[in-house]
Structures are given as C-alpha cells and as structure tokens.
C-alpha cells in the first residue's frame, strides 16, 4: 500500500479469516503456470524464489515444491497465517518498495499485492526492489489483476466454511474517476463463528496502469520485459540482463 499505516483490516485483525475468502487449493494451476513461465523466460537454474507481498502464502503453498521460497509481506498477521501452511519457507516482514536483503534470487514474484501500488512512483519502487534481488539472467514476474486495457467494473461473490467458522463476501469493483491511476473495490463480508454472524465492510484502492506504462517502467528500471496475456490475466515477465 502507499501508506504502511493503512493496511486493511482483512490483512490485520481479520487475517485469520483470509483462507476462507480465498482458499490455497484454488492456486494449484496458477502456481504451476508461473513456474513454467519463469523457467521458460530465464537462463540458469531455478532454485530460489522471493515473493513480495506473499500474504497468506496461498501461491507459495504450491510452488514451494519446486523452489526454496522466501516470503515477504508488510503484515505480520498475514505471515503468521502463511506459516500455518508453509512452515518450511522463510518469512520476513518487509515493504516491497524498500526491501533490501543483500542477497539475490533466481526469481522474484509479485502477485496481486502489486495492485496496492497506486502511483507510478510506488510501482517503480517495487520494480527496483525486484531488480535488486535478482541474479543476472533471473526473472521477475508481476501479476496484476488487470491493466487499464483489461479493467472492467463488476461484482463477484464467494467464500468458504471451516468447521464452526464461515465467510461469505460480495466484491464490488468500480472506477469512480477514469482519469486517475486508481480504482475501488468494496468488500461486504459476512463472518460466521458458530451461530453468530457479523457483517463488515472494507474499501480497498488499487492501482491501474496501461500495458505500455508497465513496460516502459520495467525497461527504465533495467529489465528486458514483455507482457503475456493469459487466462489468469496479464503477466509482466521481466528478465535482469546478464553483463
């Protein structure tokens, strides 16, 4: 996010509910596709991967079979949740815009947490972090939910149950100002614990940039970049050049 002090409750006091909002099991195919793309785009081994904005560890719960994973997130609560399903992975609290670990990886993944970069300055900072942690020939993959070209307003719903607890959500996506670089997602959450159900609302603001803006920023950062349109949405695949 553009302000560390404004993490949504979903990632702090409600973090323990996150896997009922989006289940780790739903990420099997996407994780496999990301690993395939990284192997195809890079040169050299794929043994280590740094994920920025790893959240509850949903994606890592699958790709960790192929690589040694280091998972970074701004929220200690989300990392605590990730540890419940990824105890073998390294977990570090950090800001994807400023993180500097002083070591390099074969790959860097920035999944949909990149949507919280609502300004070009913030997005460039994340790209610089990715480049700083890649070995030459390594690959960074950025997986935004959408670009300006693919954005569509709409609604979605879902949720899951786990014993005495359950969650259902309604997600409403809209763009109140098409001339700026953001759009809005409102979540209505029904949280059930035993027989008690509470209803809560959250508003999230996401960044929205054109495909060309993404590619220009990646090239300016020092990557050789391309965009791949997939069934899962646009993927920006960026290689750190050798030499």
PDB file of C-alpha atoms in Angstrom:
ATOM      1  CA  UNK A   1       0.000   0.000   0.000  1.00  0.00           C
ATOM      2  CA  UNK A   2       1.068   3.599  -0.384  1.00  0.00           C
ATOM      3  CA  UNK A   3       0.774   4.099   3.392  1.00  0.00           C
ATOM      4  CA  UNK A   4       2.121   1.432   5.734  1.00  0.00           C
ATOM      5  CA  UNK A   5      -0.208   2.613   8.495  1.00  0.00           C
ATOM      6  CA  UNK A   6      -3.362   1.930   6.495  1.00  0.00           C
ATOM      7  CA  UNK A   7      -3.327  -1.812   5.960  1.00  0.00           C
ATOM      8  CA  UNK A   8      -6.910  -3.041   5.511  1.00  0.00           C
ATOM      9  CA  UNK A   9      -8.413  -4.976   8.450  1.00  0.00           C
ATOM     10  CA  UNK A  10      -8.558  -8.029   6.159  1.00  0.00           C
ATOM     11  CA  UNK A  11      -4.758  -8.200   6.464  1.00  0.00           C
ATOM     12  CA  UNK A  12      -4.532  -7.341  10.160  1.00  0.00           C
ATOM     13  CA  UNK A  13      -7.261  -8.080  12.703  1.00  0.00           C
ATOM     14  CA  UNK A  14      -9.233 -10.243  10.222  1.00  0.00           C
ATOM     15  CA  UNK A  15      -6.223 -12.044   8.747  1.00  0.00           C
ATOM     16  CA  UNK A  16      -7.150 -15.353  10.384  1.00  0.00           C
ATOM     17  CA  UNK A  17     -10.231 -15.409   8.110  1.00  0.00           C
ATOM     18  CA  UNK A  18      -8.296 -14.878   4.881  1.00  0.00           C
ATOM     19  CA  UNK A  19      -8.158 -18.518   3.749  1.00  0.00           C
ATOM     20  CA  UNK A  20     -11.957 -18.596   3.889  1.00  0.00           C
ATOM     21  CA  UNK A  21     -12.028 -15.653   1.476  1.00  0.00           C
ATOM     22  CA  UNK A  22      -9.571 -17.185  -0.962  1.00  0.00           C
ATOM     23  CA  UNK A  23      -8.551 -20.814  -0.479  1.00  0.00           C
ATOM     24  CA  UNK A  24      -4.977 -22.041  -1.056  1.00  0.00           C
ATOM     25  CA  UNK A  25      -6.341 -25.004  -3.033  1.00  0.00           C
ATOM     26  CA  UNK A  26      -7.563 -22.615  -5.736  1.00  0.00           C
ATOM     27  CA  UNK A  27      -3.996 -21.713  -6.753  1.00  0.00           C
ATOM     28  CA  UNK A  28      -2.684 -25.067  -7.992  1.00  0.00           C
ATOM     29  CA  UNK A  29      -2.881 -24.327 -11.718  1.00  0.00           C
ATOM     30  CA  UNK A  30      -1.726 -20.712 -11.465  1.00  0.00           C
ATOM     31  CA  UNK A  31       1.346 -21.631  -9.420  1.00  0.00           C
ATOM     32  CA  UNK A  32       2.313 -24.308 -11.930  1.00  0.00           C
ATOM     33  CA  UNK A  33       1.873 -21.856 -14.817  1.00  0.00           C
ATOM     34  CA  UNK A  34       4.030 -19.232 -13.117  1.00  0.00           C
ATOM     35  CA  UNK A  35       6.843 -21.704 -12.505  1.00  0.00           C
ATOM     36  CA  UNK A  36       6.661 -22.825 -16.143  1.00  0.00           C
ATOM     37  CA  UNK A  37       6.845 -19.229 -17.399  1.00  0.00           C
ATOM     38  CA  UNK A  38       9.792 -18.392 -15.156  1.00  0.00           C
ATOM     39  CA  UNK A  39      11.720 -21.462 -16.327  1.00  0.00           C
ATOM     40  CA  UNK A  40      10.980 -20.624 -19.943  1.00  0.00           C
ATOM     41  CA  UNK A  41      11.955 -16.949 -19.703  1.00  0.00           C
ATOM     42  CA  UNK A  42      15.114 -17.201 -17.599  1.00  0.00           C
ATOM     43  CA  UNK A  43      18.559 -18.665 -18.030  1.00  0.00           C
ATOM     44  CA  UNK A  44      20.340 -20.748 -15.436  1.00  0.00           C
ATOM     45  CA  UNK A  45      18.857 -22.650 -12.505  1.00  0.00           C
ATOM     46  CA  UNK A  46      15.557 -22.006 -10.756  1.00  0.00           C
ATOM     47  CA  UNK A  47      16.314 -22.966  -7.169  1.00  0.00           C
ATOM     48  CA  UNK A  48      15.340 -19.860  -5.153  1.00  0.00           C
ATOM     49  CA  UNK A  49      12.369 -17.506  -5.341  1.00  0.00           C
ATOM     50  CA  UNK A  50      11.493 -14.319  -3.470  1.00  0.00           C
ATOM     51  CA  UNK A  51       7.798 -13.434  -3.296  1.00  0.00           C
ATOM     52  CA  UNK A  52       6.976  -9.817  -2.473  1.00  0.00           C
ATOM     53  CA  UNK A  53       3.543  -9.337  -0.944  1.00  0.00           C
ATOM     54  CA  UNK A  54       3.156 -13.053  -0.251  1.00  0.00           C
ATOM     55  CA  UNK A  55       0.130 -12.545   2.014  1.00  0.00           C
ATOM     56  CA  UNK A  56      -1.336 -15.736   3.425  1.00  0.00           C
ATOM     57  CA  UNK A  57       1.003 -17.913   1.370  1.00  0.00           C
ATOM     58  CA  UNK A  58      -1.617 -19.310  -0.995  1.00  0.00           C
ATOM     59  CA  UNK A  59       0.612 -19.339  -4.061  1.00  0.00           C
ATOM     60  CA  UNK A  60       3.683 -20.456  -2.149  1.00  0.00           C
ATOM     61  CA  UNK A  61       1.860 -23.496  -0.798  1.00  0.00           C
ATOM     62  CA  UNK A  62       2.184 -24.956  -4.317  1.00  0.00           C
ATOM     63  CA  UNK A  63       5.349 -23.565  -5.915  1.00  0.00           C
ATOM     64  CA  UNK A  64       7.442 -24.341  -2.794  1.00  0.00           C
ATOM     65  CA  UNK A  65       7.698 -27.891  -4.143  1.00  0.00           C
ATOM     66  CA  UNK A  66       9.864 -26.554  -6.977  1.00  0.00           C
ATOM     67  CA  UNK A  67      11.938 -23.830  -5.277  1.00  0.00           C
ATOM     68  CA  UNK A  68      13.224 -22.667  -1.900  1.00  0.00           C
ATOM     69  CA  UNK A  69      10.886 -19.763  -1.140  1.00  0.00           C
ATOM     70  CA  UNK A  70      11.405 -16.563   0.836  1.00  0.00           C
ATOM     71  CA  UNK A  71       8.080 -14.883   1.571  1.00  0.00           C
ATOM     72  CA  UNK A  72       7.868 -11.170   2.352  1.00  0.00           C
ATOM     73  CA  UNK A  73       4.814  -9.205   3.413  1.00  0.00           C
ATOM     74  CA  UNK A  74       4.054  -5.933   5.172  1.00  0.00           C
ATOM     75  CA  UNK A  75       1.598  -7.642   7.530  1.00  0.00           C
ATOM     76  CA  UNK A  76       2.934  -9.826  10.378  1.00  0.00           C
ATOM     77  CA  UNK A  77      -0.582 -11.239  10.760  1.00  0.00           C
ATOM     78  CA  UNK A  78      -0.648 -12.480   7.181  1.00  0.00           C
ATOM     79  CA  UNK A  79       2.797 -14.019   7.533  1.00  0.00           C
ATOM     80  CA  UNK A  80       1.623 -15.803  10.679  1.00  0.00           C
ATOM     81  CA  UNK A  81      -1.223 -17.260   8.634  1.00  0.00           C
ATOM     82  CA  UNK A  82       1.190 -18.306   5.885  1.00  0.00           C
ATOM     83  CA  UNK A  83       3.378 -20.122   8.400  1.00  0.00           C
ATOM     84  CA  UNK A  84       0.448 -22.410   9.208  1.00  0.00           C
ATOM     85  CA  UNK A  85       0.584 -23.853   5.671  1.00  0.00           C
ATOM     86  CA  UNK A  86       4.218 -23.073   4.712  1.00  0.00           C
ATOM     87  CA  UNK A  87       6.288 -23.772   7.829  1.00  0.00           C
ATOM     88  CA  UNK A  88       9.323 -24.730   5.775  1.00  0.00           C
ATOM     89  CA  UNK A  89       9.510 -21.348   3.999  1.00  0.00           C
ATOM     90  CA  UNK A  90      11.429 -18.297   5.193  1.00  0.00           C
ATOM     91  CA  UNK A  91       9.055 -15.489   6.263  1.00  0.00           C
ATOM     92  CA  UNK A  92      10.139 -11.865   6.574  1.00  0.00           C
ATOM     93  CA  UNK A  93       8.208  -8.688   7.380  1.00  0.00           C
ATOM     94  CA  UNK A  94       9.097  -6.052   4.813  1.00  0.00           C
ATOM     95  CA  UNK A  95       7.872  -3.370   2.432  1.00  0.00           C
ATOM     96  CA  UNK A  96       8.116  -4.351  -1.224  1.00  0.00           C
ATOM     97  CA  UNK A  97       9.027  -0.773  -2.120  1.00  0.00           C
ATOM     98  CA  UNK A  98      12.095  -0.503   0.111  1.00  0.00           C
ATOM     99  CA  UNK A  99      13.190  -4.061   0.978  1.00  0.00           C
ATOM    100  CA  UNK A 100      16.896  -4.795   0.560  1.00  0.00           C
ATOM    101  CA  UNK A 101      18.037  -8.202   1.797  1.00  0.00           C
ATOM    102  CA  UNK A 102      21.553  -8.017   0.418  1.00  0.00           C
ATOM    103  CA  UNK A 103      21.212 -11.293  -1.481  1.00  0.00           C
ATOM    104  CA  UNK A 104      19.966 -12.403  -4.870  1.00  0.00           C
ATOM    105  CA  UNK A 105      17.449 -14.978  -6.066  1.00  0.00           C
ATOM    106  CA  UNK A 106      16.779 -16.869  -9.273  1.00  0.00           C
ATOM    107  CA  UNK A 107      13.264 -15.420  -9.475  1.00  0.00           C
ATOM    108  CA  UNK A 108      11.076 -12.743  -7.918  1.00  0.00           C
ATOM    109  CA  UNK A 109       7.286 -12.970  -7.884  1.00  0.00           C
ATOM    110  CA  UNK A 110       4.951 -10.069  -7.207  1.00  0.00           C
ATOM    111  CA  UNK A 111       1.411 -11.375  -7.360  1.00  0.00           C
ATOM    112  CA  UNK A 112      -1.787  -9.341  -6.919  1.00  0.00           C
ATOM    113  CA  UNK A 113      -0.395  -7.412  -3.925  1.00  0.00           C
ATOM    114  CA  UNK A 114       1.156  -5.177  -6.586  1.00  0.00           C
ATOM    115  CA  UNK A 115      -2.336  -3.725  -7.074  1.00  0.00           C
ATOM    116  CA  UNK A 116      -1.842  -1.674  -3.898  1.00  0.00           C
ATOM    117  CA  UNK A 117       0.769   0.409  -5.704  1.00  0.00           C
ATOM    118  CA  UNK A 118      -1.477   3.330  -6.610  1.00  0.00           C
ATOM    119  CA  UNK A 119       1.147   5.679  -8.048  1.00  0.00           C
ATOM    120  CA  UNK A 120       3.807   5.287 -10.708  1.00  0.00           C
ATOM    121  CA  UNK A 121       6.433   6.212  -8.120  1.00  0.00           C
ATOM    122  CA  UNK A 122       5.362   3.331  -5.851  1.00  0.00           C
ATOM    123  CA  UNK A 123       5.216   0.852  -8.739  1.00  0.00           C
ATOM    124  CA  UNK A 124       8.708   1.846  -9.901  1.00  0.00           C
ATOM    125  CA  UNK A 125       9.987   1.329  -6.359  1.00  0.00           C
ATOM    126  CA  UNK A 126       8.686  -2.256  -6.387  1.00  0.00           C
ATOM    127  CA  UNK A 127      10.359  -2.864  -9.737  1.00  0.00           C
ATOM    128  CA  UNK A 128      13.663  -1.568  -8.334  1.00  0.00           C
ATOM    129  CA  UNK A 129      13.302  -3.928  -5.367  1.00  0.00           C
ATOM    130  CA  UNK A 130      12.741  -6.868  -7.703  1.00  0.00           C
ATOM    131  CA  UNK A 131      15.782  -5.965  -9.812  1.00  0.00           C
ATOM    132  CA  UNK A 132      17.969  -5.549  -6.713  1.00  0.00           C
ATOM    133  CA  UNK A 133      17.168  -9.110  -5.622  1.00  0.00           C
ATOM    134  CA  UNK A 134      17.644 -10.882  -8.957  1.00  0.00           C
ATOM    135  CA  UNK A 135      20.801 -12.532 -10.203  1.00  0.00           C
ATOM    136  CA  UNK A 136      21.755 -11.777 -13.826  1.00  0.00           C
ATOM    137  CA  UNK A 137      19.535 -13.886 -16.060  1.00  0.00           C
ATOM    138  CA  UNK A 138      16.921 -14.168 -13.330  1.00  0.00           C
ATOM    139  CA  UNK A 139      13.232 -13.493 -13.903  1.00  0.00           C
ATOM    140  CA  UNK A 140      10.723 -11.266 -12.159  1.00  0.00           C
ATOM    141  CA  UNK A 141       7.020 -11.855 -12.783  1.00  0.00           C
ATOM    142  CA  UNK A 142       4.435  -9.217 -11.925  1.00  0.00           C
ATOM    143  CA  UNK A 143       0.827 -10.428 -11.920  1.00  0.00           C
ATOM    144  CA  UNK A 144      -1.612  -7.526 -11.567  1.00  0.00           C
ATOM    145  CA  UNK A 145      -5.318  -8.289 -11.578  1.00  0.00           C
ATOM    146  CA  UNK A 146      -5.723  -6.101 -14.648  1.00  0.00           C
ATOM    147  CA  UNK A 147      -4.288  -3.294 -16.731  1.00  0.00           C
ATOM    148  CA  UNK A 148      -6.160  -0.230 -17.889  1.00  0.00           C
ATOM    149  CA  UNK A 149      -6.967  -2.073 -21.107  1.00  0.00           C
ATOM    150  CA  UNK A 150      -8.443  -5.111 -19.352  1.00  0.00           C
ATOM    151  CA  UNK A 151     -10.190  -3.408 -16.423  1.00  0.00           C
ATOM    152  CA  UNK A 152     -13.943  -3.989 -16.194  1.00  0.00           C
ATOM    153  CA  UNK A 153     -16.292  -2.957 -13.371  1.00  0.00           C
ATOM    154  CA  UNK A 154     -18.407  -5.684 -11.864  1.00  0.00           C
ATOM    155  CA  UNK A 155     -19.299  -7.816  -8.893  1.00  0.00           C
ATOM    156  CA  UNK A 156     -18.140 -11.167  -7.560  1.00  0.00           C
ATOM    157  CA  UNK A 157     -19.042 -13.304  -4.593  1.00  0.00           C
ATOM    158  CA  UNK A 158     -17.813 -16.384  -2.787  1.00  0.00           C
ATOM    159  CA  UNK A 159     -16.397 -17.691   0.464  1.00  0.00           C
ATOM    160  CA  UNK A 160     -15.888 -20.934   2.321  1.00  0.00           C
ATOM    161  CA  UNK A 161     -16.501 -22.755   5.605  1.00  0.00           C
ATOM    162  CA  UNK A 162     -14.163 -24.348   8.124  1.00  0.00           C
ATOM    163  CA  UNK A 163     -15.902 -26.166  10.928  1.00  0.00           C
ATOM    164  CA  UNK A 164     -17.671 -23.651  13.140  1.00  0.00           C
ATOM    165  CA  UNK A 165     -16.496 -20.700  11.076  1.00  0.00           C
ATOM    166  CA  UNK A 166     -17.573 -19.462   7.685  1.00  0.00           C
ATOM    167  CA  UNK A 167     -17.148 -16.424   5.462  1.00  0.00           C
ATOM    168  CA  UNK A 168     -19.135 -15.070   2.529  1.00  0.00           C
ATOM    169  CA  UNK A 169     -18.274 -11.953   0.574  1.00  0.00           C
ATOM    170  CA  UNK A 170     -19.651  -9.639  -2.061  1.00  0.00           C
ATOM    171  CA  UNK A 171     -16.966  -7.798  -4.043  1.00  0.00           C
ATOM    172  CA  UNK A 172     -17.940  -4.660  -5.977  1.00  0.00           C
ATOM    173  CA  UNK A 173     -15.369  -3.204  -8.393  1.00  0.00           C
ATOM    174  CA  UNK A 174     -15.780   0.227  -9.948  1.00  0.00           C
ATOM    175  CA  UNK A 175     -13.727   3.204 -11.128  1.00  0.00           C
ATOM    176  CA  UNK A 176     -15.050   6.491  -9.718  1.00  0.00           C
ATOM    177  CA  UNK A 177     -12.523   8.576 -11.690  1.00  0.00           C
ATOM    178  CA  UNK A 178     -11.366   7.118 -15.028  1.00  0.00           C
ATOM    179  CA  UNK A 179      -8.805   9.919 -15.375  1.00  0.00           C
ATOM    180  CA  UNK A 180      -6.646   8.893 -12.409  1.00  0.00           C
ATOM    181  CA  UNK A 181      -4.487   5.812 -11.775  1.00  0.00           C
ATOM    182  CA  UNK A 182      -6.739   4.035  -9.281  1.00  0.00           C
ATOM    183  CA  UNK A 183      -9.980   2.138  -8.939  1.00  0.00           C
ATOM    184  CA  UNK A 184     -12.036   0.999  -5.953  1.00  0.00           C
ATOM    185  CA  UNK A 185     -13.059  -2.403  -4.637  1.00  0.00           C
ATOM    186  CA  UNK A 186     -15.636  -2.609  -1.861  1.00  0.00           C
ATOM    187  CA  UNK A 187     -15.993  -5.819   0.138  1.00  0.00           C
ATOM    188  CA  UNK A 188     -19.081  -6.732   2.135  1.00  0.00           C
ATOM    189  CA  UNK A 189     -18.078  -9.548   4.492  1.00  0.00           C
ATOM    190  CA  UNK A 190     -20.339 -11.902   6.421  1.00  0.00           C
ATOM    191  CA  UNK A 191     -18.316 -13.640   9.130  1.00  0.00           C
ATOM    192  CA  UNK A 192     -19.896 -16.585  10.952  1.00  0.00           C
ATOM    193  CA  UNK A 193     -18.478 -18.015  14.159  1.00  0.00           C
ATOM    194  CA  UNK A 194     -20.790 -20.707  15.459  1.00  0.00           C
ATOM    195  CA  UNK A 195     -24.298 -19.228  15.416  1.00  0.00           C
ATOM    196  CA  UNK A 196     -23.089 -15.620  15.476  1.00  0.00           C
ATOM    197  CA  UNK A 197     -22.808 -13.726  12.188  1.00  0.00           C
ATOM    198  CA  UNK A 198     -21.421 -10.213  11.778  1.00  0.00           C
ATOM    199  CA  UNK A 199     -21.402  -8.046   8.654  1.00  0.00           C
ATOM    200  CA  UNK A 200     -18.463  -5.750   7.937  1.00  0.00           C
ATOM    201  CA  UNK A 201     -17.392  -3.512   5.076  1.00  0.00           C
ATOM    202  CA  UNK A 202     -13.950  -2.716   3.676  1.00  0.00           C
ATOM    203  CA  UNK A 203     -12.882  -0.395   0.860  1.00  0.00           C
ATOM    204  CA  UNK A 204      -9.640  -1.127  -0.986  1.00  0.00           C
ATOM    205  CA  UNK A 205      -7.990   1.211  -3.509  1.00  0.00           C
ATOM    206  CA  UNK A 206      -5.974  -0.418  -6.292  1.00  0.00           C
ATOM    207  CA  UNK A 207      -3.576   0.977  -8.878  1.00  0.00           C
ATOM    208  CA  UNK A 208      -4.438   0.950 -12.565  1.00  0.00           C
ATOM    209  CA  UNK A 209      -1.821   1.405 -15.283  1.00  0.00           C
ATOM    210  CA  UNK A 210      -1.774   0.831 -19.020  1.00  0.00           C
ATOM    211  CA  UNK A 211       0.169  -2.036 -20.554  1.00  0.00           C
ATOM    212  CA  UNK A 212       2.584   0.415 -22.167  1.00  0.00           C
ATOM    213  CA  UNK A 213       3.175   2.210 -18.863  1.00  0.00           C
ATOM    214  CA  UNK A 214       4.101  -1.072 -17.222  1.00  0.00           C
ATOM    215  CA  UNK A 215       6.535  -1.995 -19.979  1.00  0.00           C
ATOM    216  CA  UNK A 216       8.122   1.468 -20.098  1.00  0.00           C
ATOM    217  CA  UNK A 217       8.688   1.486 -16.325  1.00  0.00           C
ATOM    218  CA  UNK A 218      10.194  -2.007 -16.380  1.00  0.00           C
ATOM    219  CA  UNK A 219      12.573  -1.098 -19.200  1.00  0.00           C
ATOM    220  CA  UNK A 220      13.558   2.148 -17.435  1.00  0.00           C
ATOM    221  CA  UNK A 221      14.301   0.144 -14.287  1.00  0.00           C
ATOM    222  CA  UNK A 222      16.748  -2.047 -16.189  1.00  0.00           C
ATOM    223  CA  UNK A 223      14.715  -5.095 -17.193  1.00  0.00           C
ATOM    224  CA  UNK A 224      14.097  -6.682 -20.558  1.00  0.00           C
ATOM    225  CA  UNK A 225      10.341  -7.055 -20.329  1.00  0.00           C
ATOM    226  CA  UNK A 226       7.333  -8.443 -22.154  1.00  0.00           C
ATOM    227  CA  UNK A 227       3.658  -8.886 -21.352  1.00  0.00           C
ATOM    228  CA  UNK A 228       1.803 -12.169 -21.705  1.00  0.00           C
ATOM    229  CA  UNK A 229      -1.968 -12.228 -21.824  1.00  0.00           C
ATOM    230  CA  UNK A 230      -3.141 -15.370 -20.065  1.00  0.00           C
ATOM    231  CA  UNK A 231      -6.447 -16.775 -18.882  1.00  0.00           C
ATOM    232  CA  UNK A 232      -5.411 -15.598 -15.426  1.00  0.00           C
ATOM    233  CA  UNK A 233      -4.850 -12.024 -16.611  1.00  0.00           C
ATOM    234  CA  UNK A 234      -1.809 -10.061 -17.806  1.00  0.00           C
ATOM    235  CA  UNK A 235       1.632 -11.211 -16.687  1.00  0.00           C
ATOM    236  CA  UNK A 236       4.650  -8.944 -16.993  1.00  0.00           C
ATOM    237  CA  UNK A 237       7.742 -11.098 -17.398  1.00  0.00           C
ATOM    238  CA  UNK A 238      10.972  -9.181 -16.792  1.00  0.00           C
ATOM    239  CA  UNK A 239      14.498 -10.551 -17.104  1.00  0.00           C
ATOM    240  CA  UNK A 240      17.558  -8.998 -15.494  1.00  0.00           C
ATOM    241  CA  UNK A 241      20.105  -8.860 -18.333  1.00  0.00           C
ATOM    242  CA  UNK A 242      23.488 -10.501 -17.993  1.00  0.00           C
ATOM    243  CA  UNK A 243      26.554  -8.296 -18.110  1.00  0.00           C
TER     244      UNK A 243
END
